[in-house]
mmCIF file of C-alpha atoms in Angstrom:
data_model
loop_
_atom_site.group_PDB
_atom_site.id
_atom_site.type_symbol
_atom_site.label_atom_id
_atom_site.label_comp_id
_atom_site.label_asym_id
_atom_site.label_seq_id
_atom_site.Cartn_x
_atom_site.Cartn_y
_atom_site.Cartn_z
ATOM 1 C CA MET A 943 -0.022 -65.765 14.950
ATOM 2 C CA ARG A 944 -0.147 -66.733 11.568
ATOM 3 C CA ASN A 945 -4.064 -65.100 12.263
ATOM 4 C CA LYS A 946 -2.292 -61.799 13.338
ATOM 5 C CA ILE A 947 -0.121 -61.551 10.648
ATOM 6 C CA SER A 948 -3.223 -62.081 7.947
ATOM 7 C CA PHE A 949 -4.733 -59.237 9.754
ATOM 8 C CA ILE A 950 -2.229 -56.916 9.718
ATOM 9 C CA THR A 951 -1.654 -57.760 6.018
ATOM 10 C CA LEU A 952 -5.287 -56.947 5.272
ATOM 11 C CA LEU A 953 -5.446 -53.826 7.182
ATOM 12 C CA GLY A 954 -2.209 -52.752 5.125
ATOM 13 C CA ILE A 955 -4.051 -53.715 2.048
ATOM 14 C CA VAL A 956 -7.370 -51.876 2.805
ATOM 15 C CA LEU A 957 -5.673 -48.805 4.038
ATOM 16 C CA LEU A 958 -3.420 -48.844 1.290
ATOM 17 C CA PHE A 959 -6.308 -48.972 -1.379
ATOM 18 C CA CYS A 960 -8.992 -47.165 0.686
ATOM 19 C CA PRO A 961 -9.025 -43.565 -1.411
ATOM 20 C CA ALA A 962 -11.211 -41.987 1.351
ATOM 21 C CA ILE A 963 -8.357 -42.645 3.818
ATOM 22 C CA GLN A 964 -5.741 -41.677 1.121
ATOM 23 C CA ALA A 965 -7.339 -38.424 0.299
ATOM 24 C CA ALA A 966 -7.798 -37.437 3.534
ATOM 25 C CA GLU A 967 -3.947 -37.735 4.658
ATOM 26 C CA SER A 968 -2.892 -36.326 1.533
ATOM 27 C CA ALA A 969 -5.353 -33.118 1.747
ATOM 28 C CA ASN A 970 -3.634 -32.383 5.508
ATOM 29 C CA ASP A 971 -0.370 -32.999 4.097
ATOM 30 C CA VAL A 972 -1.099 -30.857 1.050
ATOM 31 C CA LEU A 973 -2.998 -28.306 3.635
ATOM 32 C CA LYS A 974 0.854 -28.035 6.060
ATOM 33 C CA GLU A 975 2.800 -27.827 2.990
ATOM 34 C CA THR A 976 0.390 -24.784 1.484
ATOM 35 C CA LYS A 977 0.261 -23.054 4.640
ATOM 36 C CA ALA A 978 3.772 -22.854 4.949
ATOM 37 C CA LEU A 979 4.243 -21.576 1.600
ATOM 38 C CA TYR A 980 1.887 -18.917 1.938
ATOM 39 C CA LYS A 981 3.510 -17.861 5.257
ATOM 40 C CA LYS A 982 6.318 -17.356 3.005
ATOM 41 C CA ALA A 983 4.951 -15.907 0.435
ATOM 42 C CA ALA A 984 3.100 -13.316 3.070
ATOM 43 C CA LYS A 985 6.908 -12.944 4.983
ATOM 44 C CA LEU A 986 7.839 -11.642 0.869
ATOM 45 C CA GLN A 987 5.334 -8.839 0.738
ATOM 46 C CA GLY A 988 3.800 -11.419 -2.231
ATOM 47 C CA ALA A 989 0.976 -13.462 -0.923
ATOM 48 C CA TRP A 990 -2.196 -13.489 -2.841
ATOM 49 C CA VAL A 991 -5.629 -13.190 -1.779
ATOM 50 C CA THR A 992 -7.314 -16.240 -3.175
ATOM 51 C CA THR A 993 -4.496 -18.511 -1.827
ATOM 52 C CA GLY A 994 -6.186 -17.542 1.116
ATOM 53 C CA LYS A 995 -9.321 -18.100 0.431
ATOM 54 C CA LEU A 996 -8.511 -21.584 -0.956
ATOM 55 C CA ILE A 997 -6.945 -22.786 1.694
ATOM 56 C CA LYS A 998 -9.960 -21.723 4.040
ATOM 57 C CA LYS A 999 -12.476 -23.666 1.351
ATOM 58 C CA SER A 1000 -9.993 -26.857 1.425
ATOM 59 C CA GLU A 1001 -10.239 -26.355 5.338
ATOM 60 C CA ALA A 1002 -13.983 -26.228 5.150
ATOM 61 C CA ALA A 1003 -13.821 -29.196 2.917
ATOM 62 C CA LEU A 1004 -12.358 -31.206 5.189
ATOM 63 C CA LYS A 1005 -14.382 -30.525 7.889
ATOM 64 C CA LYS A 1006 -17.241 -31.859 6.309
ATOM 65 C CA GLY A 1007 -15.825 -34.566 5.072
ATOM 66 C CA SER A 1008 -15.267 -33.935 1.401
ATOM 67 C CA LYS A 1009 -11.918 -35.060 1.195
ATOM 68 C CA ALA A 1010 -11.311 -35.086 -2.589
ATOM 69 C CA LYS A 1011 -12.521 -31.783 -2.991
ATOM 70 C CA ALA A 1012 -10.562 -30.356 0.468
ATOM 71 C CA LEU A 1013 -7.684 -32.228 -1.708
ATOM 72 C CA THR A 1014 -8.183 -30.522 -5.162
ATOM 73 C CA LEU A 1015 -8.473 -27.397 -3.115
ATOM 74 C CA ALA A 1016 -5.624 -27.451 -1.277
ATOM 75 C CA LYS A 1017 -3.352 -28.561 -4.366
ATOM 76 C CA LYS A 1018 -4.838 -25.385 -6.162
ATOM 77 C CA ALA A 1019 -3.507 -23.295 -3.155
ATOM 78 C CA ARG A 1020 -0.278 -24.893 -3.533
ATOM 79 C CA SER A 1021 -0.072 -24.014 -6.927
ATOM 80 C CA GLU A 1022 -0.828 -20.306 -6.258
ATOM 81 C CA ALA A 1023 1.738 -20.020 -3.160
ATOM 82 C CA ARG A 1024 4.383 -21.534 -5.318
ATOM 83 C CA MET A 1025 3.442 -19.157 -8.130
ATOM 84 C CA SER A 1026 3.377 -15.811 -5.790
ATOM 85 C CA ILE A 1027 6.962 -16.853 -4.535
ATOM 86 C CA ALA A 1028 8.287 -17.371 -7.210
ATOM 87 C CA GLN A 1029 6.902 -14.377 -8.842
ATOM 88 C CA ALA A 1030 7.934 -12.110 -5.575
ATOM 89 C CA GLU A 1031 11.520 -13.529 -5.644
ATOM 90 C CA GLU A 1032 11.529 -12.370 -9.241
ATOM 91 C CA GLN A 1033 10.174 -8.978 -8.342
ATOM 92 C CA ALA A 1034 12.727 -8.270 -5.728
ATOM 93 C CA ARG A 1035 15.506 -8.551 -8.748
ATOM 94 C CA LYS A 1036 13.829 -7.135 -11.170
ATOM 95 C CA TRP A 1037 11.148 -4.071 -10.053
ATOM 96 C CA ALA A 1038 11.858 -1.364 -11.637
ATOM 97 C CA GLU A 1039 10.385 1.759 -12.405
ATOM 98 C CA PRO A 1040 8.317 2.119 -16.070
ATOM 99 C CA ALA A 1041 10.832 2.288 -18.613
ATOM 100 C CA TYR A 1042 8.402 5.462 -20.227
ATOM 101 C CA ILE A 1043 9.978 7.671 -17.415
ATOM 102 C CA GLU A 1044 11.906 10.468 -18.950
ATOM 103 C CA ARG A 1045 15.244 11.523 -16.751
ATOM 104 C CA MET B 869 47.172 13.565 -26.226
ATOM 105 C CA LYS B 870 46.842 11.088 -23.627
ATOM 106 C CA ARG B 871 45.390 13.887 -21.351
ATOM 107 C CA ILE B 872 42.464 14.765 -23.745
ATOM 108 C CA PHE B 873 42.036 10.534 -24.605
ATOM 109 C CA ILE B 874 41.740 10.437 -20.732
ATOM 110 C CA ILE B 875 38.754 13.288 -20.434
ATOM 111 C CA VAL B 876 36.901 12.227 -23.704
ATOM 112 C CA LEU B 877 36.902 8.185 -23.026
ATOM 113 C CA ALA B 878 35.562 10.107 -18.647
ATOM 114 C CA LEU B 879 33.221 11.961 -20.603
ATOM 115 C CA MET B 880 31.972 9.054 -22.440
ATOM 116 C CA THR B 881 31.620 6.953 -19.619
ATOM 117 C CA SER B 882 29.795 9.238 -17.695
ATOM 118 C CA HIS B 883 27.535 9.371 -20.386
ATOM 119 C CA ILE B 884 26.758 5.887 -20.288
ATOM 120 C CA ILE B 885 26.659 5.344 -16.644
ATOM 121 C CA ALA B 886 24.670 8.524 -15.473
ATOM 122 C CA PRO B 887 21.245 6.871 -16.523
ATOM 123 C CA ILE B 888 21.824 3.928 -14.398
ATOM 124 C CA VAL B 889 23.002 5.497 -11.688
ATOM 125 C CA TRP B 890 20.054 6.585 -9.015
ATOM 126 C CA ALA B 891 19.947 9.960 -9.097
ATOM 127 C CA GLY B 892 17.704 10.531 -5.500
ATOM 128 C CA PRO B 893 14.293 11.787 -4.467
ATOM 129 C CA SER B 894 14.437 14.837 -5.765
ATOM 130 C CA GLU B 895 15.138 14.291 -9.282
ATOM 131 C CA ASP B 896 12.454 11.405 -8.961
ATOM 132 C CA LEU B 897 10.119 13.940 -8.344
ATOM 133 C CA VAL B 898 10.879 16.154 -11.344
ATOM 134 C CA ALA B 899 10.270 13.058 -13.488
ATOM 135 C CA TYR B 900 7.546 11.872 -12.005
ATOM 136 C CA GLN B 901 5.350 15.083 -12.060
ATOM 137 C CA LYS B 902 6.909 15.776 -15.110
ATOM 138 C CA TYR B 903 5.229 12.395 -16.645
ATOM 139 C CA PHE B 904 2.288 13.417 -15.202
ATOM 140 C CA LYS B 905 2.446 17.180 -16.876
ATOM 141 C CA ASN B 906 3.263 15.711 -20.162
ATOM 142 C CA LYS B 907 0.068 12.852 -19.860
ATOM 143 C CA PHE B 908 -2.667 15.228 -18.836
ATOM 144 C CA PRO B 909 -1.189 19.250 -20.248
ATOM 145 C CA ASP B 910 -4.547 20.834 -19.165
ATOM 146 C CA LEU B 911 -4.583 19.745 -15.726
ATOM 147 C CA SER B 912 -3.148 21.788 -13.019
ATOM 148 C CA ALA B 913 -0.807 20.691 -10.331
ATOM 149 C CA VAL B 914 -3.956 21.798 -8.203
ATOM 150 C CA ASP B 915 -6.410 19.611 -10.367
ATOM 151 C CA LEU B 916 -4.536 16.523 -9.952
ATOM 152 C CA SER B 917 -5.789 16.495 -6.218
ATOM 153 C CA ASN B 918 -9.351 15.990 -7.675
ATOM 154 C CA GLY B 919 -8.185 12.532 -8.613
ATOM 155 C CA MET B 920 -10.866 10.638 -10.872
ATOM 156 C CA TYR B 921 -13.154 13.696 -11.054
ATOM 157 C CA ASN B 922 -11.124 14.862 -13.845
ATOM 158 C CA PHE B 923 -12.246 12.354 -16.040
ATOM 159 C CA ASN B 924 -15.491 11.878 -15.923
ATOM 160 C CA GLN B 925 -18.233 15.464 -15.932
ATOM 161 C CA ASP B 926 -21.015 13.349 -14.384
ATOM 162 C CA LYS B 927 -19.568 12.071 -11.572
ATOM 163 C CA ARG B 928 -17.368 15.540 -11.430
ATOM 164 C CA GLU B 929 -21.136 17.521 -10.843
ATOM 165 C CA GLN B 930 -22.474 14.629 -8.744
ATOM 166 C CA TRP B 931 -19.144 15.401 -6.441
ATOM 167 C CA GLU B 932 -19.591 18.977 -6.492
ATOM 168 C CA GLU B 933 -23.324 18.730 -5.128
ATOM 169 C CA ILE B 934 -21.798 16.714 -2.446
ATOM 170 C CA MET B 935 -19.296 18.957 -1.813
ATOM 171 C CA SER B 936 -21.605 21.753 -0.918
ATOM 172 C CA PHE B 937 -22.560 19.733 2.106
ATOM 173 C CA PRO B 938 -18.887 17.761 2.849
ATOM 174 C CA PRO B 939 -19.808 14.826 4.556
ATOM 175 C CA TYR B 940 -16.555 14.781 6.368
ATOM 176 C CA GLU B 941 -17.560 17.950 8.051
ATOM 177 C CA ILE B 942 -18.553 15.803 11.080
ATOM 178 C CA ALA B 943 -15.114 14.250 10.897
ATOM 179 C CA ILE B 944 -13.834 17.351 11.012
ATOM 180 C CA ASP B 945 -16.084 18.700 14.480
ATOM 181 C CA ASN B 946 -15.681 15.072 16.196
ATOM 182 C CA GLY B 947 -11.702 15.384 15.477
ATOM 183 C CA LYS B 948 -11.502 18.637 16.960
ATOM 184 C CA ALA B 949 -13.253 17.901 20.007
ATOM 185 C CA LEU B 950 -11.482 14.808 20.534
ATOM 186 C CA PHE B 951 -7.995 16.627 19.812
ATOM 187 C CA THR B 952 -8.781 19.042 22.420
ATOM 188 C CA THR B 953 -10.064 17.002 25.199
ATOM 189 C CA PRO B 954 -7.608 16.165 27.818
ATOM 190 C CA PHE B 955 -6.370 12.792 28.671
ATOM 191 C CA LYS B 956 -7.261 11.923 32.218
ATOM 192 C CA ASN B 957 -3.431 13.148 33.351
ATOM 193 C CA GLY B 958 -4.610 16.717 32.161
ATOM 194 C CA LYS B 959 -2.702 16.955 28.974
ATOM 195 C CA THR B 960 -3.898 16.840 25.052
ATOM 196 C CA TYR B 961 -2.476 15.736 21.824
ATOM 197 C CA ALA B 962 -1.326 19.195 21.027
ATOM 198 C CA SER B 963 1.424 18.808 24.096
ATOM 199 C CA CYS B 964 3.016 16.074 21.499
ATOM 200 C CA PHE B 965 3.433 17.938 18.440
ATOM 201 C CA LYS B 966 4.931 21.320 17.143
ATOM 202 C CA ASN B 967 2.734 24.432 16.633
ATOM 203 C CA GLY B 968 0.451 22.523 19.141
ATOM 204 C CA GLY B 969 -0.422 20.090 16.029
ATOM 205 C CA VAL B 970 -1.769 22.891 13.864
ATOM 206 C CA ALA B 971 -0.871 22.799 10.199
ATOM 207 C CA ILE B 972 1.499 20.135 10.146
ATOM 208 C CA ALA B 973 -0.202 17.430 8.566
ATOM 209 C CA HIS B 974 0.762 18.455 5.220
ATOM 210 C CA THR B 975 4.813 17.164 6.339
ATOM 211 C CA TYR B 976 3.374 13.630 6.955
ATOM 212 C CA PRO B 977 4.952 11.050 7.087
ATOM 213 C CA ARG B 978 8.395 11.874 8.222
ATOM 214 C CA PHE B 979 11.825 10.302 8.769
ATOM 215 C CA ASP B 980 12.286 10.241 12.700
ATOM 216 C CA LYS B 981 16.132 10.396 12.715
ATOM 217 C CA LYS B 982 16.050 9.493 17.082
ATOM 218 C CA HIS B 983 14.254 5.924 15.733
ATOM 219 C CA GLY B 984 15.564 5.504 12.109
ATOM 220 C CA LYS B 985 12.430 5.097 10.351
ATOM 221 C CA VAL B 986 9.691 6.765 8.730
ATOM 222 C CA ILE B 987 6.381 7.586 11.132
ATOM 223 C CA THR B 988 2.977 8.768 10.079
ATOM 224 C CA LEU B 989 0.794 10.962 11.594
ATOM 225 C CA ALA B 990 -1.501 8.409 13.065
ATOM 226 C CA ALA B 991 1.229 6.467 14.559
ATOM 227 C CA VAL B 992 2.643 9.881 16.168
ATOM 228 C CA LEU B 993 -1.102 10.387 17.748
ATOM 229 C CA ASN B 994 -0.685 6.933 19.349
ATOM 230 C CA GLU B 995 2.292 6.945 20.380
ATOM 231 C CA CYS B 996 0.718 10.380 22.263
ATOM 232 C CA ARG B 997 -1.613 8.589 23.831
ATOM 233 C CA VAL B 998 0.522 5.997 25.197
ATOM 234 C CA LYS B 999 2.610 8.449 26.375
ATOM 235 C CA ASN B 1000 0.035 10.120 28.583
ATOM 236 C CA SER B 1001 -1.395 6.328 29.707
ATOM 237 C CA GLU B 1002 -4.295 6.412 27.159
ATOM 238 C CA LYS B 1003 -4.867 3.125 25.208
ATOM 239 C CA PRO B 1004 -4.056 3.617 21.737
ATOM 240 C CA LEU B 1005 -6.742 3.990 19.114
ATOM 241 C CA GLN B 1006 -7.869 1.686 16.247
ATOM 242 C CA TYR B 1007 -5.853 2.819 13.036
ATOM 243 C CA LEU B 1008 -7.513 2.915 9.458
ATOM 244 C CA LYS B 1009 -10.838 4.745 10.636
ATOM 245 C CA GLY B 1010 -13.100 5.634 13.447
ATOM 246 C CA LYS B 1011 -11.714 8.052 16.348
ATOM 247 C CA LEU B 1012 -8.233 7.987 14.793
ATOM 248 C CA ALA B 1013 -9.307 8.931 11.294
ATOM 249 C CA ALA B 1014 -11.543 11.807 12.573
ATOM 250 C CA ILE B 1015 -8.639 13.300 14.610
ATOM 251 C CA LEU B 1016 -6.602 13.179 11.371
ATOM 252 C CA ALA B 1017 -9.212 14.930 9.391
ATOM 253 C CA TYR B 1018 -9.244 17.899 11.699
ATOM 254 C CA MET B 1019 -5.369 17.939 11.437
ATOM 255 C CA ALA B 1020 -5.345 17.357 8.202
ATOM 256 C CA ASP B 1021 -7.863 20.508 7.817
ATOM 257 C CA THR B 1022 -5.919 22.348 9.491
ATOM 258 C CA SER B 1023 -2.866 22.401 6.613
ATOM 259 C CA ARG B 1024 -5.461 22.524 3.727
ATOM 260 C CA GLY B 1025 -4.174 24.521 1.163
ATOM 261 C CA LYS B 1026 -0.268 24.452 2.112
ATOM 262 C CA PRO B 1027 1.464 22.158 -0.191
ATOM 263 C CA ILE B 1028 2.718 18.977 0.746
ATOM 264 C CA SER B 1029 5.875 19.578 1.971
ATOM 265 C CA VAL B 1030 7.334 15.384 2.676
ATOM 266 C CA ASN B 1031 11.127 15.519 3.154
ATOM 267 C CA VAL B 1032 13.397 12.606 2.572
ATOM 268 C CA PRO B 1033 16.691 14.120 4.343
ATOM 269 C CA ASP B 1034 20.066 13.211 3.257
ATOM 270 C CA ASP B 1035 20.579 10.380 5.756
ATOM 271 C CA PRO B 1036 21.450 6.558 4.909
ATOM 272 C CA ALA B 1037 18.299 4.927 6.324
ATOM 273 C CA ALA B 1038 15.686 8.048 5.131
ATOM 274 C CA LEU B 1039 17.125 6.729 1.361
ATOM 275 C CA ALA B 1040 16.488 2.959 2.202
ATOM 276 C CA ALA B 1041 13.201 3.949 3.664
ATOM 277 C CA TYR B 1042 12.293 6.018 0.429
ATOM 278 C CA LYS B 1043 13.849 3.387 -1.886
ATOM 279 C CA ASP B 1044 11.979 0.310 -0.195
ATOM 280 C CA GLY B 1045 8.574 2.414 -0.727
ATOM 281 C CA LYS B 1046 9.603 2.853 -4.244
ATOM 282 C CA ARG B 1047 10.130 -0.629 -4.590
ATOM 283 C CA ILE B 1048 7.003 -1.809 -3.001
ATOM 284 C CA TYR B 1049 5.236 1.082 -5.510
ATOM 285 C CA PHE B 1050 6.549 -0.769 -8.252
ATOM 286 C CA THR B 1051 6.442 -4.607 -7.478
ATOM 287 C CA ARG B 1052 4.187 -6.432 -9.293
ATOM 288 C CA ARG B 1053 1.989 -8.289 -6.715
ATOM 289 C CA GLY B 1054 -1.071 -10.392 -7.305
ATOM 290 C CA PRO B 1055 -2.431 -12.848 -9.552
ATOM 291 C CA ARG B 1056 -2.695 -10.589 -12.229
ATOM 292 C CA ALA B 1057 0.851 -9.134 -11.718
ATOM 293 C CA PHE B 1058 -0.029 -5.235 -11.064
ATOM 294 C CA ALA B 1059 1.923 -2.745 -9.531
ATOM 295 C CA CYS B 1060 0.763 0.498 -7.941
ATOM 296 C CA TYR B 1061 2.070 2.073 -11.170
ATOM 297 C CA HIS B 1062 0.196 0.188 -13.725
ATOM 298 C CA CYS B 1063 -3.750 1.840 -12.807
ATOM 299 C CA HIS B 1064 -2.092 5.124 -11.696
ATOM 300 C CA TRP B 1065 0.581 6.082 -14.559
ATOM 301 C CA GLU B 1066 0.032 4.426 -17.808
ATOM 302 C CA ALA B 1067 -4.013 3.765 -17.166
ATOM 303 C CA ALA B 1068 -4.735 6.825 -15.206
ATOM 304 C CA GLY B 1069 -7.632 8.652 -17.063
ATOM 305 C CA SER B 1070 -8.812 5.467 -18.105
ATOM 306 C CA ARG B 1071 -11.833 3.132 -16.855
ATOM 307 C CA ILE B 1072 -11.185 0.088 -14.939
ATOM 308 C CA ARG B 1073 -15.283 -1.321 -14.977
ATOM 309 C CA GLY B 1074 -16.988 1.354 -13.885
ATOM 310 C CA ASN B 1075 -14.415 3.606 -12.209
ATOM 311 C CA GLU B 1076 -12.022 6.017 -14.060
ATOM 312 C CA LEU B 1077 -8.315 5.750 -12.792
ATOM 313 C CA SER B 1078 -6.735 8.536 -10.745
ATOM 314 C CA THR B 1079 -3.311 9.633 -10.977
ATOM 315 C CA ALA B 1080 -0.368 8.878 -8.649
ATOM 316 C CA VAL B 1081 0.622 12.388 -8.173
ATOM 317 C CA GLY B 1082 -2.151 14.298 -6.282
ATOM 318 C CA GLN B 1083 -3.581 10.892 -4.791
ATOM 319 C CA ALA B 1084 -2.075 11.601 -1.247
ATOM 320 C CA THR B 1085 -3.430 15.019 -1.147
ATOM 321 C CA HIS B 1086 -6.763 14.305 0.273
ATOM 322 C CA PHE B 1087 -6.532 11.645 2.741
ATOM 323 C CA PRO B 1088 -7.901 11.063 5.208
ATOM 324 C CA THR B 1089 -11.653 10.731 3.060
ATOM 325 C CA TYR B 1090 -14.972 9.969 3.543
ATOM 326 C CA ARG B 1091 -16.136 7.562 1.160
ATOM 327 C CA SER B 1092 -19.570 6.475 0.539
ATOM 328 C CA LYS B 1093 -18.422 3.089 -0.078
ATOM 329 C CA TRP B 1094 -16.929 3.188 3.195
ATOM 330 C CA GLY B 1095 -19.792 4.964 4.699
ATOM 331 C CA GLY B 1096 -17.311 6.812 6.643
ATOM 332 C CA MET B 1097 -13.806 8.196 7.413
ATOM 333 C CA GLY B 1098 -10.665 6.098 6.506
ATOM 334 C CA THR B 1099 -6.855 6.627 6.319
ATOM 335 C CA ILE B 1100 -4.631 6.535 3.141
ATOM 336 C CA GLN B 1101 -3.690 3.215 4.520
ATOM 337 C CA ARG B 1102 -6.965 1.670 4.464
ATOM 338 C CA ARG B 1103 -6.983 2.779 0.611
ATOM 339 C CA TYR B 1104 -3.869 1.000 0.159
ATOM 340 C CA LYS B 1105 -4.780 -2.334 1.617
ATOM 341 C CA GLY B 1106 -8.285 -2.136 -0.655
ATOM 342 C CA CYS B 1107 -6.235 -1.250 -3.934
ATOM 343 C CA MET B 1108 -4.154 -4.185 -2.752
ATOM 344 C CA LYS B 1109 -6.976 -6.504 -2.414
ATOM 345 C CA ASN B 1110 -8.785 -5.148 -5.498
ATOM 346 C CA ILE B 1111 -5.065 -6.547 -7.598
ATOM 347 C CA GLY B 1112 -5.563 -9.613 -5.330
ATOM 348 C CA ALA B 1113 -2.504 -9.241 -3.481
ATOM 349 C CA LYS B 1114 -2.614 -9.958 0.303
ATOM 350 C CA PRO B 1115 -2.694 -6.516 1.878
ATOM 351 C CA LEU B 1116 0.326 -5.795 3.987
ATOM 352 C CA LYS B 1117 -0.563 -4.555 7.612
ATOM 353 C CA GLN B 1118 -1.158 -1.162 8.552
ATOM 354 C CA GLN B 1119 1.705 0.553 9.963
ATOM 355 C CA THR B 1120 4.479 -1.482 9.488
ATOM 356 C CA GLU B 1121 7.559 -0.439 8.157
ATOM 357 C CA ALA B 1122 6.710 -1.783 4.714
ATOM 358 C CA MET B 1123 3.150 0.283 4.368
ATOM 359 C CA ASN B 1124 4.918 3.499 5.867
ATOM 360 C CA ASN B 1125 7.537 3.247 3.776
ATOM 361 C CA LEU B 1126 5.037 3.016 0.825
ATOM 362 C CA GLU B 1127 3.456 5.963 2.386
ATOM 363 C CA TYR B 1128 6.193 7.925 2.829
ATOM 364 C CA PHE B 1129 6.986 7.682 -1.330
ATOM 365 C CA HIS B 1130 3.629 7.498 -2.282
ATOM 366 C CA THR B 1131 3.012 11.271 -0.509
ATOM 367 C CA PHE B 1132 6.270 12.490 -1.339
ATOM 368 C CA LEU B 1133 4.801 12.066 -5.157
ATOM 369 C CA SER B 1134 2.283 14.789 -4.142
ATOM 370 C CA ASN B 1135 5.277 17.460 -2.818
ATOM 371 C CA GLY B 1136 4.330 20.987 -3.521
ATOM 372 C CA ILE B 1137 0.423 20.328 -4.511
ATOM 373 C CA PRO B 1138 -2.003 21.847 -2.054
ATOM 374 C CA MET B 1139 -3.440 19.618 0.778
ATOM 375 C CA ASN B 1140 -6.942 19.293 0.054
ATOM 376 C CA ALA B 1141 -7.808 17.140 3.151
ATOM 377 C CA PRO B 1142 -10.158 15.674 4.051
ATOM 378 C CA GLY B 1143 -11.724 14.833 0.619
ATOM 379 C CA THR B 1144 -14.249 13.002 -0.166
ATOM 380 C CA ARG B 1145 -14.698 10.423 -2.751
ATOM 381 C CA PHE B 1146 -17.290 7.809 -3.866
#
């Protein structure tokens, strides 16, 4: 019983501090969140081409096992997706024809 | 005295409110076309349909050379053959259009009252195919673009006449197209008007930017870059990609509304399609 508890504790510590496992989980989570954000941006007609490319690159890196790279790319994509949503929402309220049009 | 005060107040209020209230598509058209007339006083309305070739003599000469044997002629011939070849049921495309489809292209896109939305000529062609038990053609290029080239050629010289009827749904579609046109998109926060209004006549890298008014007159067009014909929505998608925005899908309500607004900008300018561009 004591051995079992020791093993589980040890496993927990390993999992907690193993950067590779941590990165893999995080990259997947970030990618999942980013994809949802990207979909929302597209629905608002405001998605950016570069975000889609970053998502693909991140997925490719993940497949190759470059977990840290995948995470960096996914985070960049998430940041872009958030900015594109903010832009689309702002433009929905603020779009206007150019001020130099004379009426 | 009280009456005079009310009249003066009403006049003052109308003066303040008038510029804020949207006047309507016809007032838009006057204001928008006036902008380009003032910006390029030496260019006639017909000149505007020549796009970027108004702004670079060297390219203009190359384009005129190309136009002595226009690369779109094959598409017109192919389009005519496709248009006149009967479907399996014996009917042709002509059965789906007024005037047999001849000299009508300059009136599209149209607002379809029955469905309460904008319809493009490309969509009507595919609807016609489906109605006659044929599979729809691929949008943007290929056979459909060839048929559009033939139909546009029968409208060549006729002024673009896109109508926005006094119908709430039609006005909403027009406004939506206008919104899309003037909305900043992509990481560079560009809207269509940034390139084709204030920067028209200037250069982006090696290309001169054409004026928004006149652009719709020469579609479908043969682009050397494409190595073939393409529809106006194909060009929109390219433009959107250029500014880093994920392109809207072809033949969606948004894309059709954009085409509606954008083509309306060229009302009164003679159709010069199909055209040729680098």
